[in-house]
Coordinates of C-alpha atoms and ligand atoms in Angstrom, one line a residue:
M29 CA -24.2 6.6 -13.6
S30 CA -26.7 9.2 -14.5
K31 CA -26.9 11.8 -17.4
F32 CA -26.9 14.6 -15.4
L33 CA -23.2 13.6 -13.3
H34 CA -20.8 15.7 -14.7
T35 CA -18.0 14.3 -16.2
K36 CA -15.3 14.9 -14.4
Y37 CA -17.1 12.4 -11.8
D38 CA -17.2 9.4 -14.4
S39 CA -14.7 6.9 -13.1
L40 CA -14.8 7.4 -9.0
T41 CA -13.0 5.1 -7.1
P42 CA -14.7 4.9 -3.9
Y43 CA -13.0 3.7 -0.4
D44 CA -14.0 -0.1 0.2
T45 CA -16.6 0.4 3.3
S46 CA -17.8 -3.1 2.1
G47 CA -16.7 -4.4 5.9
E48 CA -18.5 -1.4 7.5
V49 CA -21.9 -3.2 6.9
E50 CA -25.7 -3.6 9.2
S51 CA -24.9 -6.9 7.2
M52 CA -22.2 -8.2 9.1
K53 CA -24.3 -8.0 12.3
G54 CA -24.1 -11.7 13.7
Y55 CA -20.1 -12.2 12.6
I56 CA -17.2 -11.2 14.6
R57 CA -15.9 -8.6 12.6
L58 CA -11.8 -7.8 13.1
N59 CA -11.7 -6.2 10.0
T60 CA -12.0 -2.7 10.5
N61 CA -9.9 -1.8 13.0
E62 CA -12.6 -0.4 15.3
S63 CA -12.4 -0.6 19.0
P64 CA -13.9 -3.4 20.5
F65 CA -15.2 -2.0 23.5
P66 CA -18.3 0.5 24.3
P67 CA -17.7 3.9 24.8
S68 CA -17.3 6.5 28.0
P69 CA -20.6 6.0 30.3
K70 CA -19.0 9.2 30.7
V71 CA -19.5 9.6 26.6
M72 CA -22.8 8.3 26.3
S73 CA -24.6 10.8 28.9
A74 CA -22.6 13.6 27.6
V75 CA -24.6 12.7 24.1
L76 CA -27.7 12.5 25.7
E77 CA -27.5 15.8 27.7
A78 CA -25.9 17.2 24.6
S79 CA -28.9 16.4 22.4
R80 CA -31.1 18.9 23.7
G81 CA -29.6 21.5 22.7
L82 CA -29.6 20.8 19.1
N83 CA -32.0 23.0 18.5
Y84 CA -29.5 25.5 17.9
Y85 CA -26.0 25.8 15.7
C86 CA -22.7 23.7 17.2
D87 CA -20.1 25.8 17.5
P88 CA -18.2 25.7 14.3
E89 CA -14.9 26.3 16.5
C90 CA -15.0 23.4 18.9
S91 CA -13.5 26.0 21.3
Q92 CA -13.8 23.8 24.1
L93 CA -12.4 20.8 22.9
A94 CA -9.5 22.9 20.8
A95 CA -8.7 24.4 24.5
K96 CA -8.6 20.8 26.0
I97 CA -6.4 19.5 23.4
A98 CA -4.2 22.6 23.6
E99 CA -4.0 21.4 27.2
M100 CA -2.4 18.1 26.7
F101 CA 0.1 19.1 24.4
S102 CA 1.1 22.2 25.1
L103 CA 0.4 23.5 21.9
K104 CA -2.0 27.1 21.5
P105 CA -5.7 26.5 20.3
S106 CA -5.8 28.3 17.1
Q107 CA -2.8 25.2 16.7
I108 CA -5.6 23.2 16.5
V109 CA -8.4 22.0 13.5
F110 CA -11.3 19.8 14.1
G111 CA -12.7 17.1 11.3
N112 CA -15.2 14.8 10.6
G113 CA -13.1 12.1 11.5
S114 CA -9.9 12.7 10.7
D115 CA -10.8 11.3 6.8
E116 CA -11.4 15.0 6.9
I117 CA -8.8 16.1 7.4
L118 CA -6.7 14.4 5.4
N119 CA -9.7 15.8 2.2
F120 CA -8.9 19.7 3.3
L121 CA -5.4 18.6 3.0
F122 CA -5.1 16.8 -0.2
M123 CA -6.9 19.8 -1.4
A124 CA -5.1 23.1 0.0
F125 CA -2.0 21.1 0.2
C126 CA -0.5 19.7 -2.6
E127 CA 0.1 22.0 -5.8
K128 CA 3.5 20.1 -6.6
G129 CA 2.4 16.8 -5.8
A130 CA 2.8 14.5 -2.9
A131 CA 4.6 11.5 -2.0
F132 CA 3.3 8.2 0.5
P133 CA 4.2 4.2 0.6
N134 CA 3.4 2.4 -2.2
I135 CA 2.6 0.3 1.0
T136 CA 0.1 2.6 3.4
Y137 CA -3.3 4.1 4.8
S138 CA -5.4 3.2 1.5
F139 CA -7.2 6.1 1.7
Y140 CA -4.6 8.5 1.1
K141 CA -4.2 8.0 -2.9
I142 CA -8.5 7.5 -3.2
L143 CA -8.0 11.5 -2.5
A144 CA -4.5 12.1 -4.5
K145 CA -6.8 10.5 -7.2
F146 CA -9.9 12.8 -6.7
H147 CA -8.4 16.1 -6.2
G148 CA -6.0 15.7 -9.2
V149 CA -3.3 15.6 -7.4
D150 CA 0.1 13.7 -9.0
Y151 CA 1.6 11.2 -6.3
I152 CA 4.6 9.0 -6.1
P153 CA 4.5 5.6 -4.7
V154 CA 7.5 5.4 -2.6
P155 CA 8.8 1.8 -1.9
L156 CA 8.7 0.3 1.8
K157 CA 11.8 -1.4 2.6
N158 CA 11.3 -5.3 4.5
F159 CA 8.0 -3.3 5.0
R160 CA 10.1 -0.5 6.7
V161 CA 9.9 3.8 6.0
D162 CA 13.2 4.3 4.8
P163 CA 13.5 8.2 5.2
S164 CA 16.5 7.9 2.2
Y165 CA 13.4 7.2 0.3
Y166 CA 11.9 10.6 0.9
K167 CA 14.8 13.1 -0.5
N168 CA 13.6 14.4 -4.3
V169 CA 10.1 14.6 -3.9
K170 CA 10.5 18.1 -4.8
G171 CA 8.6 20.6 -2.7
R172 CA 5.8 17.5 -2.4
T173 CA 3.5 17.1 0.8
I174 CA 5.0 13.2 2.2
F175 CA 2.1 11.7 3.9
L176 CA 3.3 9.3 6.7
A177 CA 1.2 6.8 8.4
N178 CA 2.9 6.5 11.3
P179 CA 2.2 3.5 12.6
N180 CA 1.6 2.6 9.1
A181 CA -1.5 1.1 8.1
P182 CA -1.5 -2.2 7.3
T183 CA 1.4 -3.4 8.2
S184 CA 1.2 -2.1 11.8
L185 CA 4.8 -0.8 12.5
A186 CA 5.9 2.1 14.0
M187 CA 8.6 4.1 12.9
P188 CA 11.2 6.3 15.6
L189 CA 10.4 9.8 15.7
S190 CA 14.5 10.5 14.5
E191 CA 13.8 9.0 11.0
I192 CA 10.6 11.7 10.9
E193 CA 12.7 14.1 12.1
E194 CA 15.2 13.4 9.1
I195 CA 12.6 14.0 6.6
L196 CA 11.5 16.9 8.0
T197 CA 14.9 18.5 8.0
S198 CA 15.6 17.5 4.5
N199 CA 12.5 18.1 3.1
P200 CA 11.7 21.8 4.4
E201 CA 9.9 22.9 0.9
S202 CA 7.2 19.9 1.5
L203 CA 4.7 19.8 4.7
V204 CA 5.6 16.0 6.1
V205 CA 1.7 14.9 7.3
V206 CA 2.1 12.3 10.3
D207 CA -1.3 10.4 10.7
E208 CA -1.1 8.8 14.2
A209 CA -4.7 7.2 14.0
Y210 CA -2.6 4.7 15.7
V211 CA 0.1 6.1 17.8
D212 CA -1.9 5.5 21.4
F213 CA -1.2 1.9 20.9
G214 CA 2.8 2.1 21.0
A215 CA 4.2 4.5 18.8
D216 CA 5.8 8.3 19.9
S217 CA 3.6 10.8 18.8
A218 CA 5.5 13.7 17.2
V219 CA 3.7 16.7 18.2
T220 CA 6.9 17.1 20.4
L221 CA 8.7 18.2 17.0
L222 CA 5.6 20.6 16.3
P223 CA 7.6 23.7 18.3
K224 CA 10.4 23.3 16.2
Y225 CA 9.1 22.9 12.6
G226 CA 7.4 24.4 10.6
N227 CA 6.5 22.0 8.0
L228 CA 4.6 19.5 10.3
V229 CA 1.1 18.5 10.1
I230 CA -0.2 15.7 12.8
T231 CA -2.9 14.2 12.3
R232 CA -5.1 12.3 15.5
T233 CA -8.5 10.1 15.6
F234 CA -10.9 9.5 18.1
S235 CA -11.9 6.6 15.9
K236 CA -9.5 3.6 17.4
S237 CA -7.9 4.0 20.7
R238 CA -11.3 6.4 22.4
S239 CA -13.8 4.0 20.6
L240 CA -15.6 6.8 18.7
A241 CA -15.4 5.2 15.1
G242 CA -19.0 6.3 15.0
A243 CA -19.2 9.9 16.3
R244 CA -16.5 10.8 13.4
L245 CA -14.0 13.3 15.0
G246 CA -10.6 13.7 14.2
W247 CA -8.1 16.7 14.3
C248 CA -4.5 18.1 13.5
M249 CA -1.9 20.2 15.0
T250 CA 0.1 22.2 13.2
S251 CA 2.5 26.0 13.1
E252 CA -0.3 28.1 13.3
E253 CA -0.7 29.2 9.8
T254 CA -0.8 25.9 8.7
A255 CA -3.8 25.8 11.2
A256 CA -5.4 29.1 10.0
D257 CA -5.5 27.9 5.8
M258 CA -6.7 24.6 7.0
R259 CA -9.7 26.2 9.0
N260 CA -9.9 29.0 5.7
I261 CA -10.6 25.5 3.7
K262 CA -12.9 24.5 6.4
N263 CA -15.1 27.2 7.0
T264 CA -16.0 27.7 3.7
L265 CA -16.9 23.8 3.0
T266 CA -18.3 22.8 6.5
P267 CA -18.5 25.5 8.9
Y268 CA -20.4 23.3 11.1
N269 CA -18.9 20.3 10.9
I270 CA -18.4 18.5 13.8
N271 CA -21.9 18.1 15.6
A272 CA -22.3 19.2 18.9
M273 CA -22.8 15.7 20.6
T274 CA -19.6 14.8 19.2
Q275 CA -17.9 18.0 20.4
A276 CA -19.6 17.0 23.5
A277 CA -19.0 12.6 23.0
G278 CA -14.9 14.3 22.4
L279 CA -15.0 16.0 25.4
A280 CA -16.3 13.7 27.6
S281 CA -13.7 11.2 26.4
L282 CA -11.5 13.6 27.0
D283 CA -12.1 14.0 30.6
D284 CA -12.2 9.8 31.0
E285 CA -8.6 9.3 30.3
E286 CA -8.6 6.2 32.8
Y287 CA -11.3 4.8 31.2
T288 CA -8.9 5.0 27.7
R289 CA -5.8 4.6 29.3
K290 CA -7.3 0.6 30.4
N291 CA -8.8 -0.3 27.9
I292 CA -5.5 0.2 25.6
D293 CA -3.7 -2.1 28.4
M294 CA -6.1 -4.3 27.7
I295 CA -5.6 -4.5 23.9
R296 CA -1.5 -4.6 24.3
M297 CA -2.6 -7.0 26.7
I298 CA -4.3 -9.6 24.1
R299 CA -2.5 -8.2 21.2
G300 CA 0.3 -10.1 22.4
N301 CA -1.4 -13.3 23.3
T302 CA -2.8 -12.9 20.0
K303 CA 0.4 -12.7 18.3
S304 CA 2.1 -15.4 20.4
R305 CA -0.8 -17.9 19.6
L306 CA -0.4 -17.2 16.0
Q307 CA 3.1 -17.4 16.4
E308 CA 2.7 -21.2 17.7
M309 CA 0.4 -22.4 14.8
E310 CA 3.2 -21.3 12.0
F311 CA 2.6 -17.1 11.2
E312 CA 4.5 -15.4 11.1
V313 CA 3.7 -11.4 13.2
L314 CA 4.8 -8.3 12.3
D315 CA 6.0 -6.1 15.3
S316 CA 2.7 -4.2 16.4
S317 CA 2.3 -1.2 17.5
T318 CA -1.1 -0.4 16.6
N319 CA -4.5 -2.2 18.1
F320 CA -4.1 -5.2 14.9
L321 CA -2.0 -7.6 13.6
F322 CA -0.6 -8.1 10.5
A323 CA 0.1 -12.0 10.0
K324 CA 1.0 -14.3 6.9
H325 CA 1.3 -18.0 7.6
E326 CA 4.1 -20.0 6.0
T327 CA 2.1 -22.5 4.0
I328 CA -1.4 -21.7 3.6
S329 CA -2.2 -18.4 1.5
G330 CA -3.4 -15.7 3.0
E331 CA -6.9 -15.6 0.3
E332 CA -7.2 -19.2 1.7
I333 CA -7.1 -18.0 5.2
F334 CA -9.3 -15.0 4.7
S335 CA -12.5 -16.9 3.1
S336 CA -11.7 -19.7 5.5
L337 CA -12.8 -17.8 8.4
K338 CA -15.2 -16.6 6.5
K339 CA -17.6 -19.3 6.5
Y340 CA -17.4 -19.0 10.3
R341 CA -18.8 -15.4 10.3
I342 CA -15.4 -13.9 12.1
M343 CA -14.1 -11.3 9.0
I344 CA -10.1 -9.9 8.7
R345 CA -9.2 -7.9 6.1
H346 CA -6.9 -9.5 3.4
F347 CA -5.8 -7.3 0.1
S348 CA -4.8 -9.0 -2.7
N349 CA -3.3 -6.3 -3.5
P350 CA -0.4 -4.9 -4.1
P351 CA 1.1 -9.1 -4.6
A352 CA 3.8 -8.3 -2.1
I353 CA 0.9 -8.0 1.2
S354 CA -1.3 -10.7 -0.4
D355 CA -0.6 -13.4 1.9
Y356 CA -1.0 -11.9 5.0
N357 CA -4.3 -10.4 7.2
R358 CA -4.8 -7.6 8.8
I359 CA -6.3 -8.8 12.3
T360 CA -8.1 -6.5 15.0
V361 CA -7.2 -6.9 18.3
G362 CA -11.2 -8.2 19.3
T363 CA -12.1 -8.4 23.0
P364 CA -11.0 -11.4 25.3
E365 CA -13.2 -13.9 23.9
Q366 CA -13.8 -12.7 20.2
M367 CA -10.2 -13.5 20.2
Q368 CA -10.8 -16.9 22.0
I369 CA -13.1 -18.3 19.3
F370 CA -11.0 -16.9 16.2
L371 CA -7.8 -18.3 17.2
E372 CA -9.7 -21.8 17.8
I373 CA -11.0 -22.0 14.6
M374 CA -7.6 -20.4 13.7
R375 CA -6.1 -23.4 15.1
G376 CA -8.6 -26.3 13.0
I377 CA -7.1 -24.2 10.0
T378 CA -3.5 -24.6 10.4
K379 CA -4.5 -28.2 11.0
N380 CA -6.8 -29.4 8.3
A381 CA -4.4 -27.7 6.0
K382 CA -1.6 -30.2 7.5
Q383 CA -3.5 -32.8 6.8
Ligands
PLP26 C1 -8.7 4.3 10.5 C2 -8.1 5.6 10.1 C3 -8.4 7.0 9.3 C4 -9.3 7.7 10.0 O1 -10.0 7.7 10.7 P1 -11.5 8.2 11.2 O2 -11.2 9.6 11.9 O3 -12.3 7.4 11.8 O4 -11.8 8.9 9.8 C5 -6.7 7.8 9.4 N1 -5.8 7.2 9.2 C6 -5.2 5.7 8.9 C7 -3.9 5.0 9.0 C8 -6.8 5.0 10.0 O5 -6.3 3.6 10.0

């Protein structure tokens, strides 16, 4: 730490990006929930085309993207705000709407806690029940903003819309944020609830189902009023937060729904197959509505599985905390070829452990 740093930043806890670095080249990376498929060829040519205009500032409103998404979900463009990844949207939400604190599951996307701490937001970690969100645990949050990833990470489980609605209804004084990063892989979107609930915010990303994690593009959908607040914050801090190439990439991706659809179908198929193979090796695998599996072996520890695979240059995600999930690992669904190698090595590891 330099002597120049503001003292309020002397104990930051940054997000763990160790699984995403250059040195992971040559590894099979099943640890960061990216798509194993490249973006659509249409995205690539749109990015090249957009690069010709890089001498100009980009559109701060992402007007074309907003119009397109508004049409897709029967909303007004003014209900949509874009972020440099949905992580930036989450940052704005913690900054703008958490004066009375926040509440989110004790096992969920780790960034919520990091942002709460950074912004000095008082938060309650709400326990899950058998790894599921129980709406009855969200009855006394006293105006705190509620953050729910649906489907949740790292558990991979989705909650039914009726339960989200229950939380919305019992907390009219709270904003309820539903993080739908993985919704395309098999959960019902809360978008249909937007006309009915003024306290709902939905966040989305191009990073997972649309193969654009490196482009950094996410958005939120909410009431016009809340969106206006978000836009104000965004335009104060980073008016040009979505660069021209990323805007073009996003648009081209939305114009090629067939490509995305095909990849999602493929991921779901590989997911089902991988799950069955793991079950044959005595893994307990949760019911995934995402592009990853959350799995625990009957006898071998989570840590041991993680480190054994690493020796073979296969990365999965292991969480040592909280202890309730330390015997599980999160395994991103890769290409059929990647999963074949993964399963073969996994078979060896489980056999060895038996001897
Ligand atoms: C990956 C992920 C995000 C962040 O996505 P970006 O748009 O890449 O910032 C948000 N929420 C959850 C639950 C995620 O898994």
